[in-house]
mmCIF file of C-alpha atoms in Angstrom:
data_model
loop_
_atom_site.group_PDB
_atom_site.id
_atom_site.type_symbol
_atom_site.label_atom_id
_atom_site.label_comp_id
_atom_site.label_asym_id
_atom_site.label_seq_id
_atom_site.Cartn_x
_atom_site.Cartn_y
_atom_site.Cartn_z
ATOM 1 C CA MET A 1 0.000 0.000 0.000
ATOM 2 C CA ALA A 2 2.831 2.368 0.911
ATOM 3 C CA LEU A 3 4.533 1.545 -2.395
ATOM 4 C CA GLN A 4 1.338 2.264 -4.270
ATOM 5 C CA ASN A 5 0.982 5.598 -2.455
ATOM 6 C CA LEU A 6 4.611 6.465 -3.340
ATOM 7 C CA ASP A 7 4.030 5.571 -6.976
ATOM 8 C CA LEU A 8 0.905 7.685 -6.970
ATOM 9 C CA GLU A 9 2.740 10.670 -5.462
ATOM 10 C CA GLU A 10 5.541 10.372 -8.014
ATOM 11 C CA GLN A 11 3.006 10.124 -10.815
ATOM 12 C CA GLU A 12 1.249 13.228 -9.544
ATOM 13 C CA LYS A 13 4.585 15.107 -9.357
ATOM 14 C CA LEU A 14 5.456 13.954 -12.848
ATOM 15 C CA GLU A 15 2.092 15.101 -14.179
ATOM 16 C CA ALA A 16 2.489 18.430 -12.406
ATOM 17 C CA LEU A 17 5.961 18.848 -13.915
ATOM 18 C CA LYS A 18 4.620 18.051 -17.367
ATOM 19 C CA ALA A 19 1.843 20.584 -16.911
ATOM 20 C CA TRP A 20 4.318 23.219 -15.715
ATOM 21 C CA TRP A 21 6.585 22.525 -18.675
ATOM 22 C CA LYS A 22 3.663 22.769 -21.072
ATOM 23 C CA GLU A 23 2.786 26.186 -19.665
ATOM 24 C CA ASN A 24 6.345 27.522 -19.476
ATOM 25 C CA ALA A 25 8.168 25.705 -22.270
ATOM 26 C CA ARG A 26 8.021 28.627 -24.689
ATOM 27 C CA LEU A 27 9.399 31.033 -22.103
ATOM 28 C CA ILE A 28 12.236 28.682 -21.190
ATOM 29 C CA VAL A 29 13.155 28.141 -24.810
ATOM 30 C CA LEU A 30 13.222 31.896 -25.371
ATOM 31 C CA VAL A 31 15.431 32.452 -22.319
ATOM 32 C CA VAL A 32 17.843 29.706 -23.348
ATOM 33 C CA ALA A 33 17.912 31.001 -26.899
ATOM 34 C CA ALA A 34 18.600 34.541 -25.691
ATOM 35 C CA ALA A 35 21.437 33.297 -23.520
ATOM 36 C CA ALA A 36 22.881 31.329 -26.414
ATOM 37 C CA ILE A 37 22.652 34.355 -28.683
ATOM 38 C CA ALA A 38 24.374 36.499 -26.053
ATOM 39 C CA VAL A 39 27.234 34.030 -25.746
ATOM 40 C CA ALA A 40 27.510 33.706 -29.504
ATOM 41 C CA GLY A 41 27.396 37.490 -29.831
ATOM 42 C CA THR A 42 30.191 37.929 -27.310
ATOM 43 C CA SER A 43 32.321 35.335 -29.057
ATOM 44 C CA GLY A 44 31.552 36.901 -32.408
ATOM 45 C CA TRP A 45 32.448 40.366 -31.140
ATOM 46 C CA ARG A 46 35.754 39.114 -29.783
ATOM 47 C CA TRP A 47 36.511 37.445 -33.107
ATOM 48 C CA TYR A 48 35.577 40.651 -34.915
ATOM 49 C CA GLN A 49 37.872 42.709 -32.672
ATOM 50 C CA ARG A 50 40.766 40.304 -33.218
ATOM 51 C CA GLN A 51 40.175 40.359 -36.945
ATOM 52 C CA GLN A 52 40.017 44.154 -36.971
ATOM 53 C CA ALA A 53 43.281 44.356 -35.022
ATOM 54 C CA LEU A 54 45.034 41.966 -37.415
ATOM 55 C CA GLU A 55 43.908 43.855 -40.505
ATOM 56 C CA ALA A 56 44.666 47.260 -38.967
ATOM 57 C CA GLY A 57 48.087 46.014 -37.846
ATOM 58 C CA ALA A 58 48.928 44.955 -41.374
ATOM 59 C CA LEU A 59 47.992 48.396 -42.681
ATOM 60 C CA TYR A 60 50.038 50.082 -39.963
ATOM 61 C CA ASP A 61 53.053 47.997 -40.995
ATOM 62 C CA ALA A 62 52.484 49.117 -44.590
ATOM 63 C CA LEU A 63 52.318 52.728 -43.446
ATOM 64 C CA GLY A 64 55.583 52.318 -41.538
ATOM 65 C CA ARG A 65 57.283 50.945 -44.636
ATOM 66 C CA ALA A 66 55.948 53.892 -46.638
ATOM 67 C CA VAL A 67 57.381 56.344 -44.094
ATOM 68 C CA ARG A 68 60.801 54.699 -44.219
ATOM 69 C CA ALA A 69 60.746 54.641 -48.008
ATOM 70 C CA GLY A 70 59.488 58.201 -48.298
ATOM 71 C CA ASP A 71 56.573 56.936 -50.393
ATOM 72 C CA ALA A 72 53.841 59.553 -49.996
ATOM 73 C CA LYS A 73 51.258 57.678 -52.086
ATOM 74 C CA ALA A 74 51.663 54.416 -50.176
ATOM 75 C CA LEU A 75 51.420 56.361 -46.929
ATOM 76 C CA ARG A 76 48.191 58.064 -48.024
ATOM 77 C CA ASP A 77 46.705 54.743 -49.128
ATOM 78 C CA ALA A 78 47.544 52.910 -45.901
ATOM 79 C CA GLY A 79 46.714 55.877 -43.678
ATOM 80 C CA GLY A 80 43.409 56.498 -45.428
ATOM 81 C CA ALA A 81 42.368 52.853 -45.074
ATOM 82 C CA LEU A 82 43.279 52.905 -41.389
ATOM 83 C CA THR A 83 41.284 56.001 -40.528
ATOM 84 C CA GLU A 84 38.297 55.095 -42.704
ATOM 85 C CA ARG A 85 37.919 51.391 -41.919
ATOM 86 C CA TYR A 86 39.633 50.925 -38.555
ATOM 87 C CA ALA A 87 39.119 54.264 -36.821
ATOM 88 C CA GLY A 88 38.368 52.581 -33.506
ATOM 89 C CA THR A 89 41.725 50.825 -33.292
ATOM 90 C CA LEU A 90 44.890 52.220 -31.740
ATOM 91 C CA TYR A 91 46.668 51.488 -35.022
ATOM 92 C CA ALA A 92 44.622 54.246 -36.679
ATOM 93 C CA SER A 93 45.765 56.786 -34.087
ATOM 94 C CA MET A 94 49.393 55.679 -34.316
ATOM 95 C CA GLY A 95 49.202 55.810 -38.087
ATOM 96 C CA ALA A 96 47.783 59.336 -38.052
ATOM 97 C CA LEU A 97 50.540 60.522 -35.697
ATOM 98 C CA ALA A 98 53.196 58.927 -37.905
ATOM 99 C CA ALA A 99 51.621 60.517 -40.986
ATOM 100 C CA ALA A 100 51.614 63.913 -39.236
ATOM 101 C CA ASP A 101 55.376 63.606 -38.618
ATOM 102 C CA PHE A 102 55.898 62.546 -42.232
ATOM 103 C CA HIS A 103 54.081 65.616 -43.564
ATOM 104 C CA PHE A 104 55.708 67.966 -41.057
ATOM 105 C CA GLU A 105 59.207 66.894 -42.100
ATOM 106 C CA ARG A 106 58.292 67.733 -45.687
ATOM 107 C CA GLY A 107 56.827 71.118 -44.820
ATOM 108 C CA GLU A 108 53.282 69.958 -45.575
ATOM 109 C CA LEU A 109 51.847 71.660 -42.527
ATOM 110 C CA LYS A 110 48.209 71.625 -43.604
ATOM 111 C CA SER A 111 48.293 67.841 -43.987
ATOM 112 C CA ALA A 112 50.204 67.447 -40.721
ATOM 113 C CA LYS A 113 47.602 69.495 -38.844
ATOM 114 C CA ALA A 114 44.760 67.531 -40.420
ATOM 115 C CA GLN A 115 46.244 64.253 -39.183
ATOM 116 C CA LEU A 116 46.720 65.622 -35.674
ATOM 117 C CA GLN A 117 43.185 66.993 -35.609
ATOM 118 C CA TRP A 118 41.866 63.574 -36.617
ATOM 119 C CA VAL A 119 43.570 62.037 -33.584
ATOM 120 C CA ILE A 120 42.153 64.734 -31.298
ATOM 121 C CA ASP A 121 38.639 64.240 -32.653
ATOM 122 C CA ARG A 122 38.552 60.491 -33.201
ATOM 123 C CA SER A 123 41.154 58.606 -31.174
ATOM 124 C CA SER A 124 39.845 56.198 -28.545
ATOM 125 C CA ALA A 125 43.000 56.665 -26.443
ATOM 126 C CA GLU A 126 43.376 59.691 -24.185
ATOM 127 C CA ASP A 127 47.177 59.376 -24.364
ATOM 128 C CA PHE A 128 47.158 59.830 -28.115
ATOM 129 C CA ARG A 129 44.718 62.755 -27.901
ATOM 130 C CA ASP A 130 47.029 64.487 -25.403
ATOM 131 C CA ILE A 131 50.058 63.919 -27.643
ATOM 132 C CA ALA A 132 48.208 65.211 -30.709
ATOM 133 C CA ARG A 133 47.088 68.387 -28.899
ATOM 134 C CA LEU A 134 50.651 69.069 -27.792
ATOM 135 C CA ARG A 135 52.078 68.585 -31.293
ATOM 136 C CA LEU A 136 49.361 70.671 -32.899
ATOM 137 C CA ALA A 137 49.947 73.433 -30.352
ATOM 138 C CA ALA A 138 53.637 73.460 -31.317
ATOM 139 C CA LEU A 139 52.703 73.864 -34.994
ATOM 140 C CA LEU A 140 50.277 76.668 -34.191
ATOM 141 C CA LEU A 141 52.938 78.384 -32.089
ATOM 142 C CA ASP A 142 55.255 78.371 -35.126
ATOM 143 C CA GLU A 143 52.424 79.916 -37.141
ATOM 144 C CA ARG A 144 51.862 82.555 -34.441
ATOM 145 C CA ALA A 145 48.326 81.297 -33.871
ATOM 146 C CA TYR A 146 48.864 81.850 -30.170
ATOM 147 C CA ASP A 147 45.293 81.787 -28.908
ATOM 148 C CA GLU A 148 44.542 78.560 -30.752
ATOM 149 C CA ALA A 149 47.694 76.996 -29.366
ATOM 150 C CA LEU A 150 46.825 78.062 -25.823
ATOM 151 C CA ALA A 151 43.317 76.635 -26.168
ATOM 152 C CA LEU A 152 44.773 73.228 -26.991
ATOM 153 C CA VAL A 153 47.013 73.083 -23.914
ATOM 154 C CA ALA A 154 44.644 74.841 -21.505
ATOM 155 C CA ARG A 155 42.957 71.555 -20.546
ATOM 156 C CA GLN A 156 44.298 69.170 -17.907
ATOM 157 C CA PRO A 157 46.076 66.260 -19.620
ATOM 158 C CA LEU A 158 47.047 62.917 -18.181
ATOM 159 C CA GLU A 159 49.651 63.333 -15.446
ATOM 160 C CA ALA A 160 52.397 61.942 -17.690
ATOM 161 C CA TYR A 161 52.003 64.988 -19.960
ATOM 162 C CA ALA A 162 51.368 67.659 -17.333
ATOM 163 C CA ALA A 163 54.928 69.079 -17.420
ATOM 164 C CA LEU A 164 54.947 69.179 -21.231
ATOM 165 C CA TYR A 165 51.596 70.980 -21.336
ATOM 166 C CA ALA A 166 52.667 73.550 -18.742
ATOM 167 C CA ALA A 167 55.949 74.188 -20.583
ATOM 168 C CA MET A 168 54.099 74.628 -23.876
ATOM 169 C CA ARG A 169 51.782 77.153 -22.231
ATOM 170 C CA GLY A 170 54.882 78.977 -21.057
ATOM 171 C CA ASP A 171 56.350 79.002 -24.551
ATOM 172 C CA VAL A 172 53.158 80.404 -26.040
ATOM 173 C CA LEU A 173 52.850 83.035 -23.308
ATOM 174 C CA VAL A 174 56.445 84.137 -23.903
ATOM 175 C CA ALA A 175 55.591 84.565 -27.590
ATOM 176 C CA LYS A 176 52.570 86.640 -26.549
ATOM 177 C CA ASP A 177 54.801 88.906 -24.411
ATOM 178 C CA GLN A 178 53.187 87.799 -21.165
ATOM 179 C CA PRO A 179 56.283 87.045 -19.048
ATOM 180 C CA ALA A 180 54.539 86.878 -15.677
ATOM 181 C CA ALA A 181 52.026 84.280 -16.879
ATOM 182 C CA ALA A 182 54.797 82.418 -18.713
ATOM 183 C CA ARG A 183 56.901 82.317 -15.543
ATOM 184 C CA ALA A 184 53.998 80.768 -13.614
ATOM 185 C CA ALA A 185 53.534 78.142 -16.327
ATOM 186 C CA TYR A 186 57.233 77.262 -16.305
ATOM 187 C CA GLN A 187 57.256 77.007 -12.519
ATOM 188 C CA LEU A 188 54.384 74.527 -12.698
ATOM 189 C CA ALA A 189 56.212 72.583 -15.404
ATOM 190 C CA LEU A 190 59.334 72.547 -13.242
ATOM 191 C CA GLU A 191 57.387 71.049 -10.337
ATOM 192 C CA LYS A 192 56.126 68.221 -12.512
ATOM 193 C CA ALA A 193 59.165 67.650 -14.742
ATOM 194 C CA SER A 194 62.027 65.199 -14.277
ATOM 195 C CA GLY A 195 65.284 64.288 -16.016
ATOM 196 C CA PRO A 196 66.708 66.322 -18.890
ATOM 197 C CA PHE A 197 63.366 67.980 -19.565
ATOM 198 C CA ARG A 198 63.485 69.545 -16.116
ATOM 199 C CA ASP A 199 66.809 71.172 -17.029
ATOM 200 C CA SER A 200 65.248 72.526 -20.210
ATOM 201 C CA VAL A 201 62.378 74.092 -18.271
ATOM 202 C CA GLN A 202 64.796 75.585 -15.737
ATOM 203 C CA MET A 203 66.754 77.238 -18.552
ATOM 204 C CA ARG A 204 63.582 78.827 -19.910
ATOM 205 C CA LEU A 205 62.576 79.981 -16.462
ATOM 206 C CA ASP A 206 66.033 81.439 -15.807
ATOM 207 C CA ALA A 207 65.800 83.345 -19.108
ATOM 208 C CA LEU A 208 62.703 85.089 -17.693
ATOM 209 C CA GLY A 209 64.540 86.012 -14.509
ATOM 210 C CA GLY A 210 63.642 82.950 -12.420
#
């Protein structure tokens, strides 16, 4: 009798489970499917990122070869492909900075500034944006576009670039005949600088009377 009761209870539980499954099967399938899609999507995204990095890396290598060979056309082709198709990768930012140096060395300042501006506007890396602002400010200083140069280095950069930014502000302020403000900028740069660059800042500060 006890065995029969146990069988009956198990049968009732089984029937209840079947009924529950019948009512909830669609929901469970949807949840499992969504989870599977999420996992597949994550794996697919990782594959896509790896693939993007490989392709962008190959183009960056091509750009580097173009720089070494002095091949302006090859550089434009590789650099254009990087910034158009792989803008989100660090290779695109590095390529644009390398292209800016290439153009600067050849006196092509408009092209150099365009490459630096692209990094400022589009780079995903704050380091590269800080470097591009500093380099563009130096170009604008040479062109006597003092206010534009100051605007670029007025922001607070990453700590690694704080001394360079302060020194550049000092340089621009000297060019604008604002020695007191330049002295303050150099003093800040001196506080944050180290190594040979610190000596360079001290020389500039000394030239203003300390």
